[in-house]
Tab-separated table of C-alpha atoms in Angstrom:
chain	number	residue	atom	x	y	z
A	1	MET	CA	-59.099	28.694	47.716
A	2	ASN	CA	-56.204	27.391	45.569
A	3	LYS	CA	-57.213	24.189	43.763
A	4	GLN	CA	-53.923	23.805	41.879
A	5	PRO	CA	-52.564	20.301	42.719
A	6	SER	CA	-48.963	19.746	43.742
A	7	TYR	CA	-46.299	18.805	41.196
A	8	TRP	CA	-46.329	15.121	42.163
A	9	LYS	CA	-50.130	14.918	42.039
A	10	GLN	CA	-50.008	16.344	38.531
A	11	TYR	CA	-47.252	13.904	37.575
A	12	ASP	CA	-49.216	10.988	39.019
A	13	GLN	CA	-52.162	11.796	36.745
A	14	VAL	CA	-50.012	11.020	33.705
A	15	PHE	CA	-49.601	7.409	34.838
A	16	LYS	CA	-53.290	7.110	35.698
A	17	ASN	CA	-54.449	8.357	32.282
A	18	TYR	CA	-51.682	7.292	29.889
A	19	SER	CA	-49.967	4.076	28.826
A	20	TYR	CA	-47.282	3.544	26.179
A	21	LYS	CA	-49.974	2.723	23.629
A	22	THR	CA	-51.925	5.909	24.329
A	23	ILE	CA	-48.711	7.939	24.122
A	24	TYR	CA	-47.978	6.382	20.727
A	25	GLN	CA	-51.537	7.117	19.565
A	26	GLU	CA	-51.126	10.725	20.729
A	27	ILE	CA	-47.982	11.115	18.613
A	28	LEU	CA	-49.609	9.333	15.667
A	29	SER	CA	-52.629	11.658	15.730
A	30	LEU	CA	-50.266	14.648	15.630
A	31	ALA	CA	-48.210	13.136	12.802
A	32	GLU	CA	-51.361	12.458	10.775
A	33	ASP	CA	-52.284	16.155	11.007
A	34	LEU	CA	-49.184	16.892	8.914
A	35	GLU	CA	-48.427	15.829	5.369
A	36	ASN	CA	-46.743	12.469	4.810
A	37	PRO	CA	-43.059	12.631	5.809
A	38	PHE	CA	-42.075	10.773	2.631
A	39	PRO	CA	-43.994	9.369	-0.368
A	40	MET	CA	-45.183	5.771	-0.497
A	41	HIS	CA	-43.827	3.468	-3.202
A	42	LYS	CA	-46.231	3.083	-6.115
A	43	ARG	CA	-44.580	-0.141	-7.290
A	44	GLY	CA	-43.328	-3.253	-5.596
A	45	ARG	CA	-44.510	-4.774	-2.362
A	46	LYS	CA	-47.085	-2.949	-0.295
A	47	PRO	CA	-45.410	-1.308	2.735
A	48	LYS	CA	-46.271	-2.789	6.129
A	49	ALA	CA	-47.084	0.626	7.622
A	50	LYS	CA	-47.924	4.126	6.419
A	51	PRO	CA	-45.234	6.848	6.388
A	52	ALA	CA	-46.917	8.711	9.267
A	53	GLU	CA	-46.988	5.478	11.311
A	54	TYR	CA	-43.278	4.920	10.741
A	55	ALA	CA	-42.504	8.520	11.736
A	56	ALA	CA	-44.707	8.392	14.853
A	57	PHE	CA	-43.318	5.011	15.950
A	58	ILE	CA	-39.675	6.038	15.496
A	59	VAL	CA	-40.255	9.277	17.422
A	60	PHE	CA	-42.111	7.368	20.151
A	61	GLU	CA	-39.336	4.774	20.531
A	62	ILE	CA	-36.625	7.436	20.780
A	63	ILE	CA	-38.391	9.735	23.249
A	64	THR	CA	-39.420	6.932	25.618
A	65	GLU	CA	-36.280	4.809	25.929
A	66	ASN	CA	-33.852	6.216	23.325
A	67	THR	CA	-34.413	2.824	21.699
A	68	PRO	CA	-31.888	1.493	19.154
A	69	LEU	CA	-33.141	0.214	15.801
A	70	ARG	CA	-32.868	-3.469	16.716
A	71	ASP	CA	-35.109	-2.980	19.733
A	72	MET	CA	-37.642	-1.151	17.549
A	73	GLU	CA	-38.017	-4.434	15.656
A	74	LEU	CA	-38.929	-6.181	18.921
A	75	ASP	CA	-41.622	-3.574	19.709
A	76	SER	CA	-43.091	-3.368	16.212
A	77	GLU	CA	-45.712	-6.089	16.731
A	78	LEU	CA	-47.020	-4.401	19.889
A	79	PHE	CA	-47.636	-1.011	18.271
A	80	LEU	CA	-47.815	-1.589	14.497
A	81	ASN	CA	-49.375	-5.094	14.640
A	82	LYS	CA	-46.712	-6.375	12.231
A	83	HIS	CA	-43.165	-7.618	12.643
A	84	ILE	CA	-40.933	-5.131	10.829
A	85	ASP	CA	-37.203	-5.586	10.343
A	86	HIS	CA	-34.898	-3.098	12.055
A	87	SER	CA	-33.276	-2.191	8.707
A	88	THR	CA	-36.667	-0.872	7.529
A	89	PHE	CA	-36.759	1.530	10.469
A	90	GLY	CA	-33.204	2.620	9.662
A	91	ARG	CA	-34.091	3.393	6.034
A	92	ASN	CA	-37.279	5.230	7.009
A	93	TYR	CA	-35.525	7.258	9.720
A	94	TRP	CA	-33.137	8.415	7.011
A	95	LYS	CA	-36.081	9.331	4.736
A	96	ILE	CA	-37.905	11.447	7.358
A	97	PRO	CA	-36.978	15.067	6.508
A	98	TYR	CA	-35.514	17.327	9.152
A	99	HIS	CA	-38.134	19.995	8.412
A	100	TYR	CA	-40.943	17.454	9.012
A	101	LEU	CA	-39.741	16.930	12.584
A	102	MET	CA	-39.515	20.709	13.018
A	103	LYS	CA	-43.162	20.994	11.928
A	104	LEU	CA	-44.159	18.273	14.390
A	105	LEU	CA	-42.374	20.082	17.224
A	106	ARG	CA	-44.033	23.387	16.370
A	107	LEU	CA	-47.449	21.708	16.108
A	108	ILE	CA	-47.131	20.351	19.661
A	109	ALA	CA	-45.951	23.774	20.857
A	110	LYS	CA	-49.000	25.332	19.193
A	111	ARG	CA	-51.295	22.861	20.998
A	112	LEU	CA	-49.636	23.715	24.315
A	113	ASN	CA	-49.997	27.418	23.598
A	114	THR	CA	-53.713	26.879	22.942
A	115	LEU	CA	-54.143	25.028	26.248
A	116	LEU	CA	-51.946	27.273	28.400
A	117	GLY	CA	-52.233	30.651	26.710
A	118	ASN	CA	-49.362	32.945	25.840
A	119	CYS	CA	-46.237	32.385	27.894
A	120	PHE	CA	-44.785	34.971	30.276
A	121	ALA	CA	-41.240	34.676	28.942
A	122	LYS	CA	-39.110	32.813	26.429
A	123	ILE	CA	-35.637	31.588	27.327
A	124	CYS	CA	-32.850	31.023	24.793
A	125	ASP	CA	-30.296	28.365	25.642
A	126	SER	CA	-28.461	25.371	24.208
A	127	THR	CA	-26.991	22.092	25.398
A	128	GLY	CA	-24.597	19.538	23.986
A	129	ILE	CA	-25.497	16.246	22.299
A	130	SER	CA	-22.792	13.639	22.920
A	131	THR	CA	-21.918	11.281	20.061
A	132	LYS	CA	-19.577	8.392	19.338
A	133	ILE	CA	-17.902	10.291	16.509
A	134	PHE	CA	-14.230	11.033	17.095
A	135	GLU	CA	-12.289	13.894	15.537
A	136	GLU	CA	-8.729	15.164	15.636
A	137	THR	CA	-8.049	18.569	17.132
A	138	ILE	CA	-4.964	20.517	18.127
A	139	ILE	CA	-4.649	21.506	21.793
A	140	LYS	CA	-1.516	23.401	22.859
A	141	GLY	CA	0.329	22.340	19.734
A	142	ARG	CA	-0.488	18.629	20.093
A	143	ILE	CA	-2.932	16.513	18.118
A	144	ARG	CA	-5.699	15.155	20.334
A	145	ILE	CA	-8.640	12.878	19.599
A	146	ARG	CA	-11.973	13.765	21.200
A	147	ASN	CA	-15.676	13.189	20.768
A	148	LYS	CA	-17.383	15.444	18.276
A	149	ASP	CA	-20.268	17.140	20.028
A	150	PHE	CA	-23.416	18.609	18.534
A	151	LYS	CA	-25.870	21.157	19.887
A	152	LEU	CA	-29.543	21.358	20.695
A	153	HIS	CA	-30.617	25.016	20.550
A	154	GLY	CA	-33.894	25.790	22.251
A	155	LEU	CA	-36.371	28.653	22.456
A	156	ILE	CA	-38.224	27.643	25.604
A	157	ALA	CA	-41.558	29.061	26.753
A	158	TYR	CA	-42.024	29.540	30.500
A	159	HIS	CA	-45.377	29.629	32.332
A	160	PRO	CA	-44.591	30.550	35.969
A	161	ASP	CA	-48.187	30.088	37.163
A	162	LYS	CA	-48.236	26.449	35.957
A	163	GLN	CA	-44.506	25.859	36.533
A	164	LEU	CA	-44.298	24.505	32.981
A	165	LEU	CA	-41.673	24.905	30.282
A	166	TYR	CA	-41.776	23.658	26.701
A	167	PHE	CA	-39.889	24.197	23.444
A	168	LYS	CA	-41.439	26.858	21.230
A	169	ASP	CA	-38.792	25.900	18.703
A	170	ALA	CA	-35.561	23.931	18.519
A	171	LEU	CA	-32.594	23.588	16.213
A	172	GLY	CA	-30.048	20.807	15.893
A	173	SER	CA	-26.563	21.729	14.719
A	174	ASP	CA	-22.873	21.075	15.080
A	175	LYS	CA	-20.752	23.580	16.960
A	176	HIS	CA	-20.148	25.725	13.887
A	177	ILE	CA	-23.482	27.461	14.551
A	178	SER	CA	-23.100	29.770	17.531
A	179	ASP	CA	-25.681	30.188	20.271
A	180	ALA	CA	-26.489	33.675	18.988
A	181	GLU	CA	-26.991	32.447	15.422
A	182	GLY	CA	-29.277	29.642	16.584
A	183	ALA	CA	-31.354	32.027	18.710
A	184	MET	CA	-31.639	34.512	15.865
A	185	ARG	CA	-33.024	31.845	13.527
A	186	MET	CA	-35.573	30.588	16.064
A	187	ILE	CA	-36.792	34.060	17.058
A	188	HIS	CA	-37.127	34.945	13.371
A	189	GLN	CA	-39.463	31.929	13.010
A	190	ASN	CA	-41.400	32.820	16.200
A	191	PRO	CA	-41.736	36.606	16.419
A	192	GLU	CA	-43.832	37.330	19.516
A	193	LEU	CA	-44.316	39.917	22.195
A	194	GLY	CA	-42.988	39.295	25.690
A	195	TYR	CA	-39.705	38.836	27.504
A	196	TYR	CA	-36.716	37.056	25.960
A	197	LEU	CA	-34.075	35.944	28.448
A	198	ALA	CA	-30.575	34.718	27.644
A	199	ASP	CA	-27.038	34.665	29.011
A	200	ARG	CA	-23.947	36.491	27.730
A	201	ALA	CA	-23.486	34.161	24.751
A	202	TYR	CA	-26.566	35.780	23.189
A	203	ASP	CA	-25.427	39.381	23.655
A	204	ALA	CA	-25.159	39.932	19.901
A	205	GLU	CA	-26.516	42.512	17.484
A	206	LYS	CA	-28.520	40.003	15.412
A	207	VAL	CA	-30.311	38.593	18.477
A	208	TYR	CA	-31.350	42.048	19.690
A	209	ARG	CA	-32.447	42.935	16.149
A	210	GLU	CA	-34.840	39.980	15.875
A	211	ILE	CA	-36.289	40.522	19.364
A	212	LEU	CA	-36.881	44.242	18.871
A	213	LYS	CA	-38.390	43.673	15.427
A	214	ALA	CA	-40.878	41.324	17.097
A	215	GLU	CA	-41.580	44.084	19.667
A	216	GLY	CA	-40.230	41.825	22.396
A	217	VAL	CA	-38.255	42.833	25.484
A	218	PRO	CA	-34.675	41.471	25.559
A	219	ILE	CA	-33.366	40.571	29.021
A	220	ILE	CA	-29.893	39.460	27.968
A	221	LYS	CA	-26.921	39.543	30.321
A	222	PRO	CA	-24.566	42.107	28.756
A	223	LYS	CA	-20.892	41.517	28.051
A	224	VAL	CA	-18.244	43.904	29.305
A	225	HIS	CA	-17.706	45.798	26.040
A	226	ARG	CA	-19.784	48.850	25.148
A	227	ALA	CA	-22.366	48.702	22.372
A	228	LYS	CA	-22.174	50.976	19.348
A	229	MET	CA	-24.366	54.047	19.564
A	230	PHE	CA	-27.805	53.686	17.914
A	231	SER	CA	-27.293	49.921	17.370
A	232	TYR	CA	-29.936	47.333	18.215
A	233	LYS	CA	-27.648	46.134	20.974
A	234	ALA	CA	-27.529	49.602	22.537
A	235	LYS	CA	-31.328	49.836	22.408
A	236	GLY	CA	-31.823	46.332	23.741
A	237	ARG	CA	-29.432	46.701	26.663
A	238	LYS	CA	-31.631	49.452	28.073
A	239	HIS	CA	-34.132	46.746	29.022
A	240	TRP	CA	-31.621	44.797	31.157
A	241	HIS	CA	-33.256	43.766	34.437
A	242	GLU	CA	-30.939	41.805	36.721
A	243	ARG	CA	-33.569	40.635	39.241
A	244	LEU	CA	-35.900	39.295	36.547
A	245	TYR	CA	-32.961	37.577	34.859
A	246	LYS	CA	-31.893	35.840	38.084
A	247	GLU	CA	-35.433	34.725	38.896
A	248	ILE	CA	-36.251	33.191	35.512
A	249	ARG	CA	-33.102	32.351	33.532
A	250	GLY	CA	-32.132	29.383	35.725
A	251	MET	CA	-35.478	27.644	35.136
A	252	VAL	CA	-34.256	26.348	31.781
A	253	GLU	CA	-31.748	24.102	33.539
A	254	ALA	CA	-34.682	21.974	34.716
A	255	VAL	CA	-35.420	21.132	31.074
A	256	PHE	CA	-31.893	20.187	30.049
A	257	GLY	CA	-31.189	18.530	33.410
A	258	GLY	CA	-34.254	16.323	32.979
A	259	LEU	CA	-33.161	15.335	29.464
A	260	GLU	CA	-29.677	14.513	30.740
A	261	ASN	CA	-31.084	12.350	33.551
A	262	LYS	CA	-33.176	10.412	31.024
A	263	GLY	CA	-30.083	9.761	28.878
A	264	MET	CA	-31.566	11.747	25.999
A	265	LEU	CA	-28.484	13.880	25.315
A	266	ARG	CA	-26.423	10.955	24.026
A	267	THR	CA	-26.830	9.257	20.673
A	268	SER	CA	-25.186	6.467	18.698
A	269	TYR	CA	-26.073	7.990	15.318
A	270	LYS	CA	-23.011	8.882	13.266
A	271	HIS	CA	-24.274	10.956	10.332
A	272	GLU	CA	-24.660	14.685	10.916
A	273	GLU	CA	-28.188	14.840	9.495
A	274	SER	CA	-29.313	11.905	11.670
A	275	ILE	CA	-27.870	13.559	14.782
A	276	ASN	CA	-29.571	16.870	14.019
A	277	LYS	CA	-32.899	15.053	13.571
A	278	PHE	CA	-32.287	13.244	16.862
A	279	SER	CA	-31.796	16.647	18.559
A	280	VAL	CA	-35.205	17.844	17.377
A	281	ILE	CA	-36.812	14.552	18.498
A	282	VAL	CA	-35.348	15.138	21.977
A	283	ALA	CA	-37.204	18.470	22.092
A	284	ILE	CA	-40.367	16.760	20.796
A	285	GLY	CA	-40.072	14.286	23.676
A	286	HIS	CA	-40.047	17.040	26.281
A	287	ASN	CA	-43.063	18.707	24.656
A	288	ILE	CA	-45.009	15.430	24.493
A	289	ARG	CA	-44.418	14.793	28.196
A	290	THR	CA	-45.558	18.350	28.984
A	291	LEU	CA	-48.652	17.925	26.793
A	292	MET	CA	-49.470	14.694	28.638
A	293	ARG	CA	-49.261	16.450	31.998
A	294	VAL	CA	-51.501	19.287	30.858
A	295	LYS	CA	-54.123	16.994	29.289
A	296	ALA	CA	-54.120	14.490	32.154
A	297	ASN	CA	-54.611	17.197	34.769
A	298	SER	CA	-57.176	19.014	32.650
A	299	LEU	CA	-59.186	15.776	32.617
A	300	ARG	CA	-58.697	15.388	36.372
A	301	PHE	CA	-60.008	18.915	36.979
A	302	LEU	CA	-63.050	18.318	34.779
A	303	VAL	CA	-63.942	15.180	36.740
A	304	TYR	CA	-63.379	16.964	40.052
A	305	TYR	CA	-65.536	19.940	39.102
A	306	ALA	CA	-68.311	17.743	37.699
A	307	THR	CA	-68.524	15.714	40.915
A	308	ASN	CA	-68.072	18.544	43.412
A	309	SER	CA	-69.620	21.436	41.428
A	310	GLU	CA	-67.515	23.879	43.451
A	311	ILE	CA	-65.917	25.616	40.496
A	312	ILE	CA	-67.472	25.902	37.049
A	313	SER	CA	-64.441	27.049	35.032
A	314	ILE	CA	-61.103	25.328	34.562
A	315	ASP	CA	-57.655	26.804	34.207
A	316	PHE	CA	-56.517	24.939	31.122
C-alpha cells in the first residue's frame, strides 16, 4: 500500500516542524560547516556577530522575504540578539565572496543527494533576473533605454518518484554568457551519469562534449542544422528521445515559476557582483525549502512508523 503523502500534506509538515528561527539555525549550521566567508578584524572594536552568522542571516533574510538592508536591521535583534545597523549588513554582503555562496549551494545539494539518492535526470535551463539598472541600446536604428537583465543559470536535479527538484549547481551572470556556456561550466563542475535534458539553446558542441565526457546521456532538442561528422554534437544527437524530453523538460518551469511568484527574480542591487551573488542566493533559497520538506516529512514518517509499526524502513 502506498504510504507516500500528498503534496499538500508534505507541505503542511514544513509549517508544523519549522519556524523562521529554525530555518535560520538550519542555514547557520550549514554555513558553519564551511570556512569563514571573510576574516574577522584583529584590531578595533569586537564585531557584533561572527562572519558565518552574518552570511547565514543575510541569506536567510533574502530567501524568505527578499528583505532590503534596512529591514534586516529591524530583524537583527530577533535572530542575532543584537541591534546591528543596516550599513553593517551592506558592507558584509559586499565582503561575502561569490564562490562562498556557490559552496553553500553545493553543500545543500549534496545533503539533498544524500537524503534522496541519485537523481533520475538533470535539466539545464536559465531565467532572467530583473534589475533597476538602465542601459542604452539601439533598436531599429533608434536609441532606446531599457532595464539591464541578468541571468540565473541552473543545473536542476529531478526526482520523479518524490516529485522534487533542486539545484545541483547555479551560476549568476549577465547576458554576455550564453545558456550553452553556463551549462558547460556547471556540467564540468558536476560530471555525473544519467540523463541531461535541455532545449535548443543548449544544442552546442561544448555542452555535448561535457555530457559525453561525464558518460551522461544528452537529451537536447536539436536545431535544424546538421552536425559535423564525428563531432560530439553528432554523437550526442543520436540519444535524442522526444517523448522523454516532453515528459520531463517542462518540470523545470515549476522551479522558476515558483521563484517568480515569490518575487525572487527581481532585485534592487545595482553592482554586477552583488546581482550575481543574489542569483546564487535565489537558488540556495529553493534548495533550503526543498531540504525543509524532505526533513520535515522524513521526521513525520519516522513518527508514523514508530507508532504504527507497519513499515520498518523509510524512503528518505
